[in-house]
Tab-separated table of C-alpha atoms in Angstrom:
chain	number	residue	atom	x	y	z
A	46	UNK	CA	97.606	-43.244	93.112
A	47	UNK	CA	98.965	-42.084	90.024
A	48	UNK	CA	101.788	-44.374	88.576
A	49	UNK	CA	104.297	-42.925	86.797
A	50	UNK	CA	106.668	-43.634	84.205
A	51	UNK	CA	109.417	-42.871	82.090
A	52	UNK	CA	108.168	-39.631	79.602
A	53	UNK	CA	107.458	-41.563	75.903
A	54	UNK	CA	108.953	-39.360	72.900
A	55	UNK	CA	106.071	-37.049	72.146
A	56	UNK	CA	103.479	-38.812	69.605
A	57	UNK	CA	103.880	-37.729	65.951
A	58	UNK	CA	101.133	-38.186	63.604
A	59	UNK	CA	101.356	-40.037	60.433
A	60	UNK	CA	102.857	-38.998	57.588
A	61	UNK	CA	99.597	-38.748	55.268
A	62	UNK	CA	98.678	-36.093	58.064
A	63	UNK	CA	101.365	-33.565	57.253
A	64	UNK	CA	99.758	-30.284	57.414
A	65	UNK	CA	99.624	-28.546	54.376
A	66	UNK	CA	100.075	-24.197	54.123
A	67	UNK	CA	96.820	-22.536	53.480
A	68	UNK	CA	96.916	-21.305	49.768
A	69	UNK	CA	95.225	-18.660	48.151
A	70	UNK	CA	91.925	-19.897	47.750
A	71	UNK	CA	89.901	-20.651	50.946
A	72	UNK	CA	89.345	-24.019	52.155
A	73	UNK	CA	85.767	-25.501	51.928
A	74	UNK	CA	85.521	-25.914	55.510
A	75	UNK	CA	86.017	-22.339	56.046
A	76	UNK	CA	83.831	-21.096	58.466
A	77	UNK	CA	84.476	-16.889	57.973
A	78	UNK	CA	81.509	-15.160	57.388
A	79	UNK	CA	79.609	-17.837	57.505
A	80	UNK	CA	76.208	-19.283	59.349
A	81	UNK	CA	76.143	-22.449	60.854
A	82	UNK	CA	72.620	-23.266	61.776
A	83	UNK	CA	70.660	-21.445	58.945
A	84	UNK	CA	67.930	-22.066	56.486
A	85	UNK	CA	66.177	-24.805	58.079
A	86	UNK	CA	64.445	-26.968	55.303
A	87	UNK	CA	62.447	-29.886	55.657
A	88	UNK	CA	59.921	-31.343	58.454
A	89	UNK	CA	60.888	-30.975	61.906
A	90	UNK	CA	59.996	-34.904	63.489
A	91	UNK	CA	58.064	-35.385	66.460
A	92	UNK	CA	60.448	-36.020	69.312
A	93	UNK	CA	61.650	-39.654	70.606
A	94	UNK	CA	61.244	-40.234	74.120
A	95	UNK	CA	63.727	-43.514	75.370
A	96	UNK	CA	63.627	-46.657	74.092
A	97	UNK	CA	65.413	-48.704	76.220
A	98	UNK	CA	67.934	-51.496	74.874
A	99	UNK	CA	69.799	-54.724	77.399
A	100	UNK	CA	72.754	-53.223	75.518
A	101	UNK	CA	73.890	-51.181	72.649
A	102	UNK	CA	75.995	-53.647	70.211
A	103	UNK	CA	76.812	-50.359	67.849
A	104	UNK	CA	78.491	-48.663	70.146
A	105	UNK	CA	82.280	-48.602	69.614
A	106	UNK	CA	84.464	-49.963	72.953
A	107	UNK	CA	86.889	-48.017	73.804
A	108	UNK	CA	85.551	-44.674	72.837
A	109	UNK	CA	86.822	-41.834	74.933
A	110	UNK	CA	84.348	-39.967	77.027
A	111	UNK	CA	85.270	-36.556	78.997
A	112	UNK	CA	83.492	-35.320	81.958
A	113	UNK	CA	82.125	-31.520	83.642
A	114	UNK	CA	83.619	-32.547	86.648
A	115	UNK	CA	85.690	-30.268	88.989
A	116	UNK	CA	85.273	-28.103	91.421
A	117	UNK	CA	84.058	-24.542	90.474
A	118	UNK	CA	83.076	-23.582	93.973
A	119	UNK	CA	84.361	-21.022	96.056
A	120	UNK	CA	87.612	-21.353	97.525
A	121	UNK	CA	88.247	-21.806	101.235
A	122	UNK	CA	89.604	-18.314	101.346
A	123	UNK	CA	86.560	-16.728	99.812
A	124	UNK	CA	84.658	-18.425	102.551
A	125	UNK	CA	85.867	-17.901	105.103
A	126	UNK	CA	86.193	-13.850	104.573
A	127	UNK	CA	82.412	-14.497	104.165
A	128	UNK	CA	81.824	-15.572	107.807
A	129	UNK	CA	79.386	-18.774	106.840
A	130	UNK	CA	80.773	-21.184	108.847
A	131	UNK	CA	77.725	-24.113	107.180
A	132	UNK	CA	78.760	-23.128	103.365
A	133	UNK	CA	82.226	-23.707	104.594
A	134	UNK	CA	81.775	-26.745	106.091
A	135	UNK	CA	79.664	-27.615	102.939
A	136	UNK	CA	82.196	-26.887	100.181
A	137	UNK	CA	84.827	-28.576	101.747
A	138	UNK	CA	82.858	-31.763	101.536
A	139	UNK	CA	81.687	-30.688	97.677
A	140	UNK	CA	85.651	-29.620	96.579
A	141	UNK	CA	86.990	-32.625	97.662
A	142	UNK	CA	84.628	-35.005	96.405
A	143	UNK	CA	84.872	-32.982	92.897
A	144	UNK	CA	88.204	-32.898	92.493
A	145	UNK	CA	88.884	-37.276	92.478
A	146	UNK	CA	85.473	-37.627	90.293
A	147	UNK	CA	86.772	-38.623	86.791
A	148	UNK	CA	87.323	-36.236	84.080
A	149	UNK	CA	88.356	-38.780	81.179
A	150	UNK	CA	87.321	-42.316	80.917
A	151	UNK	CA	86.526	-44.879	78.437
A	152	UNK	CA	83.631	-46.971	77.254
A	153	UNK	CA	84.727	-50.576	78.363
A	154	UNK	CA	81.227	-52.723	76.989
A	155	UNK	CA	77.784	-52.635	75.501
A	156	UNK	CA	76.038	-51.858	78.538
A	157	UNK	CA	77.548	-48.008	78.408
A	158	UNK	CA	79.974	-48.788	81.275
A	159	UNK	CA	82.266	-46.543	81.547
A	160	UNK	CA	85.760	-46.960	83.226
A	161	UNK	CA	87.336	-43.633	84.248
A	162	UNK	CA	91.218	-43.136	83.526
A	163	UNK	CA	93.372	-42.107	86.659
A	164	UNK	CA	96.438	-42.930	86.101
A	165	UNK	CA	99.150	-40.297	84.475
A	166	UNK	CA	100.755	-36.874	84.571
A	167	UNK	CA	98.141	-35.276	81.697
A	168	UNK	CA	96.783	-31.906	82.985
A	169	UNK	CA	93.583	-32.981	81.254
A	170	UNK	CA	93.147	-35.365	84.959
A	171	UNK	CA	93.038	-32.368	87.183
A	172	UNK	CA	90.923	-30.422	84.542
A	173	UNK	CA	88.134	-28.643	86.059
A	174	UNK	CA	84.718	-28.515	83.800
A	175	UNK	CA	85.920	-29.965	80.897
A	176	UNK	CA	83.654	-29.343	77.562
A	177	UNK	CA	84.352	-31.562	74.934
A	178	UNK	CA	87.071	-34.112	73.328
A	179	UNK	CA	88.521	-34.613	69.815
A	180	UNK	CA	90.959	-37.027	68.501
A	181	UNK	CA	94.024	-35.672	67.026
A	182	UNK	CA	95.060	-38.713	65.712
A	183	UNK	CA	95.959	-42.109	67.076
A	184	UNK	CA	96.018	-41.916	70.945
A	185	UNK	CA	96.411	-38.275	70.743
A	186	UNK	CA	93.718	-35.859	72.015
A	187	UNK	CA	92.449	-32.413	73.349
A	188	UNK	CA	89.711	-32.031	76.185
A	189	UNK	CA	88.997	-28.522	75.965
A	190	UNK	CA	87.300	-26.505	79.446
A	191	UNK	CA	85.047	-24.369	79.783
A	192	UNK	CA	86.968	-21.611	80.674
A	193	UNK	CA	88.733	-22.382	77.529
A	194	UNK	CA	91.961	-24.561	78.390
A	195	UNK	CA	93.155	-27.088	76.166
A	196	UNK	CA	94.324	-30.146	77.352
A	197	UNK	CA	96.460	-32.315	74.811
A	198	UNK	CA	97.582	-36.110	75.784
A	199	UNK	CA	98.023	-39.320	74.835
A	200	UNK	CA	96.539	-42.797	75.807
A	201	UNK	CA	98.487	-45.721	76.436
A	202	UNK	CA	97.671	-49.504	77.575
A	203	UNK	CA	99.702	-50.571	80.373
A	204	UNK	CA	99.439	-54.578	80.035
A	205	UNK	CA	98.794	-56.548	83.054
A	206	UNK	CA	101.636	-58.472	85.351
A	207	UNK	CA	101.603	-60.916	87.432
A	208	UNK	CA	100.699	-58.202	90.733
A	209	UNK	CA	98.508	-56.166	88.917
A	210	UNK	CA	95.327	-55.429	86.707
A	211	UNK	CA	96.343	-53.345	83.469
A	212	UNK	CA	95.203	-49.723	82.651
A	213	UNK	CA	95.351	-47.074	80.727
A	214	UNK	CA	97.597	-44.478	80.926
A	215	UNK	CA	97.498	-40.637	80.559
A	216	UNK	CA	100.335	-38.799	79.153
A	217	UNK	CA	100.703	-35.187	78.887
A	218	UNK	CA	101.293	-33.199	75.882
A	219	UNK	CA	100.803	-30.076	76.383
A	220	UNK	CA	98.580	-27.002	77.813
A	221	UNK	CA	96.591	-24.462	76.299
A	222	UNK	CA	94.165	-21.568	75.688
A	223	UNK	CA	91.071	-21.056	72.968
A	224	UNK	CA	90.699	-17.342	72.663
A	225	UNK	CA	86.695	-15.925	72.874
A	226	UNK	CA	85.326	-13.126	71.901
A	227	UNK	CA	85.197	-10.122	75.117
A	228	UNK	CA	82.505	-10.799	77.158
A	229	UNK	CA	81.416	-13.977	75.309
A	230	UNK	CA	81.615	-16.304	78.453
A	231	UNK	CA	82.530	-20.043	78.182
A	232	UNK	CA	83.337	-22.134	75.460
A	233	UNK	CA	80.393	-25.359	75.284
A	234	UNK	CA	81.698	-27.227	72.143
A	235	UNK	CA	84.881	-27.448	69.989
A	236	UNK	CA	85.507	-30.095	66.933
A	237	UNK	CA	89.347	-30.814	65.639
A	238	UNK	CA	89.194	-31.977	62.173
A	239	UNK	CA	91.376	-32.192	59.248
A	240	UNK	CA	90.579	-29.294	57.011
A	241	UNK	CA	90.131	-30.365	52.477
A	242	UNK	CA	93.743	-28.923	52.715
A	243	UNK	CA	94.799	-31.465	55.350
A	244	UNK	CA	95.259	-28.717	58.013
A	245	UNK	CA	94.577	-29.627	61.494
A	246	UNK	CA	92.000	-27.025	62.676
A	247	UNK	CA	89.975	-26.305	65.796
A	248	UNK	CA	86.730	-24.966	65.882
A	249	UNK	CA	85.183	-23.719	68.852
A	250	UNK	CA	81.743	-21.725	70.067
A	251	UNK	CA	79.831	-20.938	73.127
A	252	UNK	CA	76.198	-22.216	74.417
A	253	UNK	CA	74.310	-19.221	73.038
A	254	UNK	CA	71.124	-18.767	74.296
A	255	UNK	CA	70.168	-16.536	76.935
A	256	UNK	CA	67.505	-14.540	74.336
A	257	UNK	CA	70.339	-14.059	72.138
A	258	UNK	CA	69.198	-17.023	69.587
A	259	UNK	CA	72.344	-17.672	68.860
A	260	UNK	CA	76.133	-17.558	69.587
A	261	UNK	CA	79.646	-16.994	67.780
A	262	UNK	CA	82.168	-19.515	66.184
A	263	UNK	CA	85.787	-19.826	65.712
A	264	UNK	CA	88.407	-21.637	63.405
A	265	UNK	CA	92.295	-21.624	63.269
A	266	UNK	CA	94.629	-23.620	62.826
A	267	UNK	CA	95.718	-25.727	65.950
A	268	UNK	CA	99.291	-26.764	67.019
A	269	UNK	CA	99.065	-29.873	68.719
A	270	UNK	CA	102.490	-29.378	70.706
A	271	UNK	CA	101.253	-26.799	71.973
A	272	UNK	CA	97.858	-26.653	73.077
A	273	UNK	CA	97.444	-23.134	70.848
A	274	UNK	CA	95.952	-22.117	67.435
A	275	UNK	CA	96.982	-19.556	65.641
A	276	UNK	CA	95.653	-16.366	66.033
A	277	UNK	CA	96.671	-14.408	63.244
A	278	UNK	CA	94.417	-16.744	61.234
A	279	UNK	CA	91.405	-16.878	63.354
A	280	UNK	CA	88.222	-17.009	61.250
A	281	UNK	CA	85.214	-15.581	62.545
A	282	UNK	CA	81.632	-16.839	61.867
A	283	UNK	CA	78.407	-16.821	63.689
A	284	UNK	CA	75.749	-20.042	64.738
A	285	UNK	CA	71.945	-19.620	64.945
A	286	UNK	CA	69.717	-21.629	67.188
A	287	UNK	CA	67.582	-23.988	64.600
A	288	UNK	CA	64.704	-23.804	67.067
A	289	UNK	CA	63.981	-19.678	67.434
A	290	UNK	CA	63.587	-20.386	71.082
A	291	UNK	CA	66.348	-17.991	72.963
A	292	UNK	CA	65.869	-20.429	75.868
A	293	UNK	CA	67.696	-23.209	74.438
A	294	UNK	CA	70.927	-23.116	73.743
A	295	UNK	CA	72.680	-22.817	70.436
A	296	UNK	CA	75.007	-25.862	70.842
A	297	UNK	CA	76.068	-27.978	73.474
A	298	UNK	CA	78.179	-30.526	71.300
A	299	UNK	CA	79.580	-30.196	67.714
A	300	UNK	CA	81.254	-32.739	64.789
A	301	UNK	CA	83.036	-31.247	61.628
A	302	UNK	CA	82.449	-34.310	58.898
A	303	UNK	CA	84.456	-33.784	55.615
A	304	UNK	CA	83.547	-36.041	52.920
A	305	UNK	CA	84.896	-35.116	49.432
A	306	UNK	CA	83.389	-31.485	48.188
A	307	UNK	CA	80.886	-32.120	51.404
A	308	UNK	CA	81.428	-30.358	54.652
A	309	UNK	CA	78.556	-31.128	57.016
A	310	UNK	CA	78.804	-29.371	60.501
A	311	UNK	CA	76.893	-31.766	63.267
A	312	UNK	CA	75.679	-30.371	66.364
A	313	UNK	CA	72.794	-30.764	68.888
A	314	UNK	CA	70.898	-28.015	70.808
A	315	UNK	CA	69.202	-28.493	74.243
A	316	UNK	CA	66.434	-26.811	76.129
A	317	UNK	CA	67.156	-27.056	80.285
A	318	UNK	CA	64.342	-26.069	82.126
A	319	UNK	CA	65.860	-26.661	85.619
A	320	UNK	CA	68.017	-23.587	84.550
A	321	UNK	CA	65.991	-21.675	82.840
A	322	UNK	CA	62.490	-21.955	83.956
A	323	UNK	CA	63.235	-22.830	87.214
A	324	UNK	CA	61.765	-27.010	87.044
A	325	UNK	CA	62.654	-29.657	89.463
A	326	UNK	CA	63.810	-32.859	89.461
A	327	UNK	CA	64.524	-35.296	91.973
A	328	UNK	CA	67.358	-38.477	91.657
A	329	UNK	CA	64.264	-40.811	91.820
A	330	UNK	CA	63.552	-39.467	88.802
A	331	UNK	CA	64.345	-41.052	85.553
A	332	UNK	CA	64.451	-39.995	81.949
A	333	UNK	CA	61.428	-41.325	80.844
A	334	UNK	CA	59.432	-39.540	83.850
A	335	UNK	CA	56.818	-36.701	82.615
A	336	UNK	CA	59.008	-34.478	84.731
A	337	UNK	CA	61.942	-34.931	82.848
A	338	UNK	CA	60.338	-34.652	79.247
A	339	UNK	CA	58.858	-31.148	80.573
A	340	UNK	CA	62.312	-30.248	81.809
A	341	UNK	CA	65.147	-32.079	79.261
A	342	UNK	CA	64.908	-31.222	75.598
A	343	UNK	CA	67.225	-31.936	72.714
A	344	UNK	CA	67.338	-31.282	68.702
A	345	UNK	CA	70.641	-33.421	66.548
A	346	UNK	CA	70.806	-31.066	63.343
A	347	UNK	CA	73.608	-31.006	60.521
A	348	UNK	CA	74.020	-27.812	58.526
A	349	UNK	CA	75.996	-29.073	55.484
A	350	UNK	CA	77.950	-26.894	52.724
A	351	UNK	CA	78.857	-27.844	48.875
A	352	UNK	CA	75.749	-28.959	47.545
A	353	UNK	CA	74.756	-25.604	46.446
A	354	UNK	CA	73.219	-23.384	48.877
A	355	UNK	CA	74.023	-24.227	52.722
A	356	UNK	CA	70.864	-25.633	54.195
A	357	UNK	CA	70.145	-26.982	57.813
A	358	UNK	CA	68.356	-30.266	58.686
A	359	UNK	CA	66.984	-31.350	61.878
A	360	UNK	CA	67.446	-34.802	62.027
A	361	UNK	CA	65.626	-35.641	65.131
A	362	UNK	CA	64.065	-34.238	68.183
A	363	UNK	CA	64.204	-35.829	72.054
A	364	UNK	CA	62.614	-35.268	75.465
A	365	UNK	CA	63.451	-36.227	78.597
A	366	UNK	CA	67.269	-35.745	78.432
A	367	UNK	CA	70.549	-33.044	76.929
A	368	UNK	CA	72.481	-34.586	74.613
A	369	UNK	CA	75.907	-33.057	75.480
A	370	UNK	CA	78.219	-35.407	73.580
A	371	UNK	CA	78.352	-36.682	70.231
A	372	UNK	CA	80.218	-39.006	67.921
A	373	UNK	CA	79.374	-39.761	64.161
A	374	UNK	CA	79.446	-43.033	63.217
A	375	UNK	CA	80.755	-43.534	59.382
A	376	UNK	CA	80.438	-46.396	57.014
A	377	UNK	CA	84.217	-46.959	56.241
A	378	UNK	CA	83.439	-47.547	52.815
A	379	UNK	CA	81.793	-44.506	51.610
A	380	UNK	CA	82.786	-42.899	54.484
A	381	UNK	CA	78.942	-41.487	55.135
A	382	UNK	CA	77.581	-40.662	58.898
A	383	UNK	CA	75.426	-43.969	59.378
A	384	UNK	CA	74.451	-43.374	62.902
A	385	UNK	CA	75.368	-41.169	65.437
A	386	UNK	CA	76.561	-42.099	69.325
A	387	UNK	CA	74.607	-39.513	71.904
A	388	UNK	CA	75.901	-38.791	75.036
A	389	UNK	CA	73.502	-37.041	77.768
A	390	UNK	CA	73.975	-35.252	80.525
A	391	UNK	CA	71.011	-34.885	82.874
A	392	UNK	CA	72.570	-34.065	86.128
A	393	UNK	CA	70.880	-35.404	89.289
A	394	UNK	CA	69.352	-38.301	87.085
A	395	UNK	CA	72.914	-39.183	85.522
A	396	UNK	CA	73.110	-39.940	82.298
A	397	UNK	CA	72.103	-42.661	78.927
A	398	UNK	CA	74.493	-43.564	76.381
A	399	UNK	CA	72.542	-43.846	72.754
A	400	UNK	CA	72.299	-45.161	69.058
A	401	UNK	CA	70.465	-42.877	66.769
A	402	UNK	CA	70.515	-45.011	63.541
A	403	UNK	CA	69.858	-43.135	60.204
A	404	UNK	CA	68.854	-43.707	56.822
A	405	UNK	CA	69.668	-41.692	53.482
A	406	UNK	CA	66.342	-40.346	51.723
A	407	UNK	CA	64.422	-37.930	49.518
A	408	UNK	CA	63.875	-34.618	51.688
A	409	UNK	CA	62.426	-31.668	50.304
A	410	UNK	CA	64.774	-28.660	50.013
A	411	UNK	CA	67.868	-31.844	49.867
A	412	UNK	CA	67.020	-33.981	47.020
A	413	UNK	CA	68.524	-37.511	47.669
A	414	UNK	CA	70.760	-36.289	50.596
A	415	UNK	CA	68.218	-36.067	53.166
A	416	UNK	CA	68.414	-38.622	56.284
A	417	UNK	CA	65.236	-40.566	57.950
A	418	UNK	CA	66.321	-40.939	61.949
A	419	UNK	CA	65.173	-44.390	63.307
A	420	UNK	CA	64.421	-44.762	66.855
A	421	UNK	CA	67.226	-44.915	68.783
A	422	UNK	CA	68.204	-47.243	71.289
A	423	UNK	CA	69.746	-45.973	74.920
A	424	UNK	CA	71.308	-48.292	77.795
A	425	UNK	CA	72.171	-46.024	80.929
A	426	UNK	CA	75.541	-45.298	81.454
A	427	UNK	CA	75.146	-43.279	84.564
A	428	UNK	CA	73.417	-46.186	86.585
A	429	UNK	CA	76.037	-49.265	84.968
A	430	UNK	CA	79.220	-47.317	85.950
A	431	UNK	CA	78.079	-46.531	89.163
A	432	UNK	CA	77.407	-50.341	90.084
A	433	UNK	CA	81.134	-51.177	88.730
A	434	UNK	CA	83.412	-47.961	90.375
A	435	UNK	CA	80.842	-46.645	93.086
A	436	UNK	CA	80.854	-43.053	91.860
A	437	UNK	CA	77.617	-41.389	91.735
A	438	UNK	CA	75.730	-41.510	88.978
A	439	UNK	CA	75.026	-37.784	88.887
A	440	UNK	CA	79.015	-37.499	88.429
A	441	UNK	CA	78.829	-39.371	85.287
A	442	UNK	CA	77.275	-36.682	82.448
A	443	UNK	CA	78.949	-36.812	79.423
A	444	UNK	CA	79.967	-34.114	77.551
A	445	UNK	CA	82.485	-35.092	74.922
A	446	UNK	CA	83.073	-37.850	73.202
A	447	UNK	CA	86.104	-38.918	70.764
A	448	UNK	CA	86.267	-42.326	68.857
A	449	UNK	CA	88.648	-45.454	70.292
A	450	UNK	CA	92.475	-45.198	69.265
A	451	UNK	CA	94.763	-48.661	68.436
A	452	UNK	CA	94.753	-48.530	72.576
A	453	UNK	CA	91.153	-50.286	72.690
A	454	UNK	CA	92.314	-53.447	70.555
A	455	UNK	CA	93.103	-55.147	74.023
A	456	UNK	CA	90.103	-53.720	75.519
A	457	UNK	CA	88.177	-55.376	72.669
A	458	UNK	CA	90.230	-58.633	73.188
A	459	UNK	CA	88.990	-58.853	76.593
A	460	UNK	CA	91.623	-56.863	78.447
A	461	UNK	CA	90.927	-55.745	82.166
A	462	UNK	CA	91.326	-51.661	83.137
C-alpha cells in the first residue's frame, strides 16, 4: 500500500542555483544548429565482452534508477471489440502484472541490488514506459516517458519505528509534456543540466535509427514546478549515429557534462537484433552467451564542444548487452568524468549494472584530452534484485539513471528500505 502523508512545502533549490535570464550572446551549451555525434576522430576499440566482478565498490549507493515498465498493451475494450477471447485472457494477466512492477527504485549495495520505491503520491509511480531520469537538484527529479510525460518529485527517507522498516518516499511535484517534432515518435533520452549561464535546461531526442542514421534534438529551458519548458525558446539541433549503421539507434541514454569553457555531450548507441533482424534469445541465456553478443551491441561516445572544432570520440565498444542508462562519474576535485556507471537493459535476460573506468591520454585528432577505457567491471542487477523482492528479472532493465541525493546518507549508514 501506498502510505501517505502530510504534502511537504514544495522543494526549492539552493540559492547558488538561481536561474539566470538568457543574455544576448548564446550559451556554450547551446545546442541550435548544431551536431551532436559528428566528426568521429580517433580509433574505434575492439569491443569488451563482460567481465564479471563479486561486486562493484565504485558504484555510488543510493543512485536512482528508473524503469520501462507499464503496461502499453491493448486495453480491455480494444479486446474485446476484437473477439479474441485467448489475447484477452492473456493481457489481463500481462496489464496487471505491469502495472505493480517498479518504475523508480534505488541502488541499495555493491552487488547492483536494487530496491524499488512504492510508497507516495508522485505520478512518476504509475508512469507507464518511463525513459530516463535527471536530478534537478537535491531530492528533486524528472523521469521523463516515452510518450513524452514528465514526471517531477521528490525523495524522502521515512526513518524506521518501532512497528516498521523505513523507506523512501515519493512526493509529487508536478506533471508534464516534452514537445517532438510531428511524426518524430517517442522520446529515448533526455539530460537536465545547468546551462554556463546557470539556467536549468532540458534536452531531449528520440532513438533514431530505422535507416535514418540519425535523429533530432531539443533544448529549452525547463520549469521544474511545472513539469514544462519553454517553448518559445526551444532550440533545435540534429544527432548522427557515430556508427553509419541505420540499424542501431542514435541514442538510447544521454549526459550533458559542463566543465568550465568544456561542454561534453555523453551518450551511448545500441544495435538490437531481436528487433531488428529478427534474433532470438531465450531467459537461459546470459550476456556472455554467443547469442547475445550476435544480438546486443553497444558504443559509449562523448561529442565535446570548446576546444576548437567539435569532435566525437568513441570511448568504448560492448557486445552482448544495451546500455540504456548512464551516469558520469566525476572527480570532485577537478570535476573531470573519471568513470562512467552503465546501466543495461537486455530484456528476457534482465539486466548488469557496470564500471567503465577511464583514463585521460594523447588521442589523435584530441591532443591531451583523449580518454583510454579500461575494462569494465559488471555485477548483475537483474538476477540480485530478483533474489531480494521476487520480481522478475526481465522486469528489471534500466533505463535511466540519476546520482544519490542527501536521502542515501542513511542508506549508506546501514539504513533498511
Amino acid at each position: 500500500k501506498q502510505r501517505r502523508h502530510a504534502k511537504p512545502s514544495a522543494p526549492q533549490p539552493p540559492k547558488h542555483h538561481t536561474p539566470v535570464p538568457m543574455g544576448v550572446c548564446a550559451s556554450k551549451t547551446s545546442t541550435a544548429d548544431t551536431l551532436i555525434g559528428g566528426r568521429v576522430v580517433g580509433t574505434t576499440p575492439p569491443p569488451f565482452g563482460v567481465t564479471w566482478a563479486d561486486r562493484l565498490i565504485d558504484a555510488p549507493i543510493g543512485t536512482v534508477v528508473c524503469f520501462d515498465n507499464g503496461s502499453k498493451k491493448k486495453s480491455m475494450m480494444s479486446l474485446a471489440l476484437e473477439g479474441d477471447a485467448k489475447k484477452l485472457r492473456e493481457n489481463v494477466g500481462a496489464k496487471l502484472l505491469d502495472n505493480i512492477l517498479p518504475r523508480i527504485g534505488i541502488i541499495w549495495n555493491e552487488l547492483g541490488v536494487v530496491k524499488p520505491i512504492v510508497h507516495g503520491n508522485a505520478s512518476v509511480l504509475d508512469a507507464i514506459d518511463l525513459e530516463c531520469i535527471s536530478q534537478v537538484f537535491g531530492n528533486t527529479y524528472v523521469a521523463t516517458s516515452s510518450n513524452g510525460n514528465t514526471h517531477v518529485f521528490s525523495l524522502s527517507y521515512n526513518f524506521p519505528t518501532c512497528v516498521d522498516y523505513g523507506f523512501l518516499y515519493a512526493e509529487h511535484i508536478a506533471q508534464g509534456h516534452l514537445p517532438s517534432p510531428p511524426g518524430a515518435g517517442e522520446i529515448e533520452a533526455t539530460a537536465v543540466f545547468r546551462n554556463d549561464k546557470s539556467e536549468l535546461m532540458m534536452l531531449w531526442t528520440g532513438r533514431g535509427g530505422d535507416s535514418l542514421k540519425e535523429s533530432w534534438t531539443r533544448q529549452a529551458p525547463f520549469d521544474y514546478m511545472t513539469g514544462s519548458v519553454d517553448e518559445s525558446k526551444i532550440e533545435i539541433g540534429r544527432m548522427v549515429g557515430v556508427t553509419g549503421n541505420p540499424k542501431w539507434r542514435t541514442a538510447s541514454s544521454m549526459q550533458v557534462h559542463v566543465n568550465g569553457p568544456i561542454v561534453e555531450f555523453w551518450f551511448t548507441s545500441v544495435y538490437d537484433g531481436t528487433e531488428v533482424d529478427g534474433k532470438v534469445l531465450t531467459s537461459e541465456m546470459d550476456q556472455t552467451s554467443p547469442e547475445a553478443k550476435a544480438a546486443f551491441k553497444s558504443v559509449l561516445a562523448k561529442t565535446t564542444f570548446g576546444l576548437g572544432p567539435s569532435y566525437t570520440d568513441i570511448i568504448a565498444q560492448y557486445e552482448g548487452f544495451k546500455i540504456e542508462a548512464i551516469l558520469l562519474l566525476k572527480d570532485p576535485g577537478d570535476n573531470k568524468v573519471k568513470a562512467v556507471l552503465l546501466g543495461t537493459d537486455d530484456e528476457i535476460m534482465g539486466s548488469l549494472l557496470g564500471v567503465q573506468p577511464l583514463q585521460e591520454a594523447k588521442v589523435a585528432g584530441m591532443g591531451n584530452f583523449g580518454l583510454d577505457a579500461g575494462t569494465p567491471k559488471f555485477v548483475n542487477l537483474a538476477e540480485n534484485s530478483m533474489y531480494e523482492t521476487f520480481i522478475p528479472k526481465s522486469k528489471f532493465g534500466t533505463s535511466g539513471f540519476a546520482p544519490a541525493g542527501s536521502f542515501a546518507t542513511a542508506i549508506i549508514n546501514g539504513a533498511r528500505v
